[in-house]
Amino acid sequence: MSTHVVDAVPREARPYQGRRAGVVSRLAANTVDFVVIALVVAGGYFGLCAVLFLWSPTAFTFPETSWTVLLIAAGAVAFVYLTVSWATTGRTYGDHLLGLRVLNFRGGRMQVAGAAARAAFCVVFPIGILYALVSPANRSVQDVLLRSSVVYDWSR
Amino acid sequence: MTPAELLKSSIRGAWAITEPAGRAVLEPAGRAVGALVPRILDAVLDQVDLTRLVIDRVDLDAVVAEVDVDTVVARADVDAVIARIDLIALAGTIIDGVDLPEIIRDSTGSIASEGIRGVRMQTIDADERVNRLVDRVLLRRQARATEAPVPQPRSPLNGDAP
């Protein structure tokens, strides 16, 4: 008896399933992730404000933050968010919405160390994604150096 | 003796004389004919396209109409027939044909998931267009190698991670 696997991926997406994604999909996913990170940073700021207000309501003023502090905070949030996402489900929320998944050089889910290295690289050198525009294999600078791949994956 | 009795006794006398001789001739002749007829029949049938003859001369529809199909089916071993069929493969072919996953998505999917699907397909389309444009600008003739590595099954011997 032969075994038959029912493919849950829509018929029109099947030719692309498992292939490396182009730069438009990846930038769209990154935009969603940027919004998520911005919301988390903003939530952290307002959470800090709430604590300060409860600590001393009469002396409360909104704390002033420099761009440097803001960027470091956003970078830290992004690093943790990307590392945890890629090491657990293989996809961030943006990847999930756009039907993408990050794979290691074996085609499996990234290990924590690999995910952390890729996350750090993406935070420090985000423009590296634009190499996927001219790469003959749709790979970013991070993908080339860490041998990772971002593929279309519509499966759950 | 009357003439009728004379005739009768003459016939009996003649029969008594000719019967043994007749038997001696007819029995071997009968055996010879019995052996010859099947050979002649075979030779004749070899020269005739019997199938064509039946098709041309016999009203097969009328013959089939007389067949009691229910009786034939009742005598058939349906279980044995089913056992010879790869039902899983057959079910898979049917599911592929009717696109069951699509039916399930249509019946359970929300407007949001339909929207997400549309956005995904549009971005894939945009990826393809941008890739083609860039490749044309770079005078690249070969298509992009977008095949990603496929995870290998875990080996029971060395326990390698996929």
Coordinates of C-alpha atoms in Angstrom, one line a residue, chain A residues 8-123:
Chain A
A8 CA -2.6 21.6 3.0
V9 CA -0.8 24.3 1.1
P10 CA -3.0 26.0 -1.5
R11 CA -2.5 24.8 -5.0
E12 CA -1.3 28.1 -6.3
A13 CA 1.4 28.4 -3.6
R14 CA 2.7 24.8 -4.0
P15 CA 5.3 25.6 -6.7
Y16 CA 6.9 28.1 -4.3
Q17 CA 6.7 26.1 -1.2
G18 CA 10.2 25.5 0.3
R19 CA 11.9 27.9 -2.2
R20 CA 14.0 30.8 -1.0
A21 CA 11.9 33.9 -0.7
G22 CA 12.5 37.1 -2.6
V23 CA 13.3 40.5 -1.1
V24 CA 9.8 41.9 -1.3
S25 CA 8.3 39.2 1.0
R26 CA 11.2 39.5 3.4
L27 CA 11.0 43.3 3.6
A28 CA 7.2 43.0 4.2
A29 CA 7.8 40.5 7.0
N30 CA 10.6 42.7 8.5
T31 CA 8.2 45.7 8.4
V32 CA 5.6 43.8 10.4
D33 CA 8.4 42.7 12.8
F34 CA 9.6 46.3 13.1
V35 CA 6.1 47.4 14.1
V36 CA 6.0 44.6 16.7
I37 CA 9.3 45.7 18.1
A38 CA 8.3 49.3 18.2
L39 CA 5.1 48.4 20.1
V40 CA 7.1 46.4 22.6
V41 CA 9.5 49.3 23.1
A42 CA 6.7 51.7 23.4
G43 CA 4.9 49.4 25.8
G44 CA 8.1 49.1 27.9
Y45 CA 8.4 52.9 28.0
F46 CA 4.8 53.4 29.1
G47 CA 5.2 50.6 31.6
L48 CA 8.2 52.4 33.1
C49 CA 6.1 55.6 33.2
A50 CA 3.4 53.7 35.0
V51 CA 5.8 52.5 37.6
L52 CA 7.3 55.9 38.1
F53 CA 3.8 57.5 38.4
L54 CA 2.8 54.9 41.0
W55 CA 6.1 55.4 42.9
S56 CA 5.7 59.2 43.1
P57 CA 2.5 60.6 41.5
T58 CA 3.2 64.2 42.6
A59 CA 6.7 64.3 41.2
F60 CA 5.9 62.4 38.0
T61 CA 7.1 63.6 34.7
F62 CA 7.6 61.6 31.5
P63 CA 11.2 60.4 31.5
E64 CA 13.3 61.8 28.7
T65 CA 15.2 59.2 26.7
S66 CA 18.0 59.9 24.2
W67 CA 17.9 58.3 20.7
T68 CA 20.9 56.2 21.8
V69 CA 19.0 54.6 24.7
L70 CA 16.0 54.1 22.5
L71 CA 18.1 52.4 19.8
I72 CA 19.8 50.2 22.3
A73 CA 16.5 49.2 23.8
A74 CA 15.0 48.5 20.4
G75 CA 18.1 46.5 19.4
A76 CA 17.9 44.4 22.6
V77 CA 14.2 43.7 22.1
A78 CA 14.8 42.8 18.5
F79 CA 17.7 40.5 19.4
V80 CA 15.6 38.6 21.9
Y81 CA 12.5 38.6 19.7
L82 CA 14.3 37.3 16.7
T83 CA 16.4 34.7 18.5
V84 CA 13.4 33.2 20.4
S85 CA 11.2 33.2 17.2
W86 CA 13.8 31.6 15.0
A87 CA 14.9 29.0 17.6
T88 CA 11.4 28.0 18.6
T89 CA 9.0 28.1 15.7
G90 CA 11.5 29.2 12.9
R91 CA 9.4 32.2 12.2
T92 CA 8.7 35.7 13.6
Y93 CA 5.2 37.1 13.5
G94 CA 6.0 38.9 10.3
D95 CA 7.3 35.7 8.8
H96 CA 4.1 34.0 9.9
L97 CA 1.9 36.5 8.2
L98 CA 3.9 36.4 5.0
G99 CA 4.3 32.6 5.0
L100 CA 8.1 32.5 5.5
R101 CA 10.4 30.4 7.6
V102 CA 14.1 30.6 8.5
L103 CA 16.0 27.4 8.1
N104 CA 19.6 26.4 8.9
F105 CA 22.1 24.9 6.4
R106 CA 20.5 21.5 6.9
G107 CA 17.0 22.7 6.1
G108 CA 15.9 22.4 9.7
R109 CA 15.1 24.8 12.5
M110 CA 18.0 26.9 13.7
Q111 CA 19.7 26.1 16.9
V112 CA 19.7 28.8 19.7
A113 CA 23.3 29.8 19.0
G114 CA 22.7 30.1 15.2
A115 CA 19.5 32.0 15.8
A116 CA 21.2 34.3 18.2
A117 CA 24.1 34.9 15.8
R118 CA 21.7 35.7 13.0
A119 CA 19.6 37.9 15.2
A120 CA 22.6 39.9 16.3
F121 CA 23.8 40.2 12.7
C122 CA 20.4 41.4 11.6
V123 CA 20.2 44.0 14.3

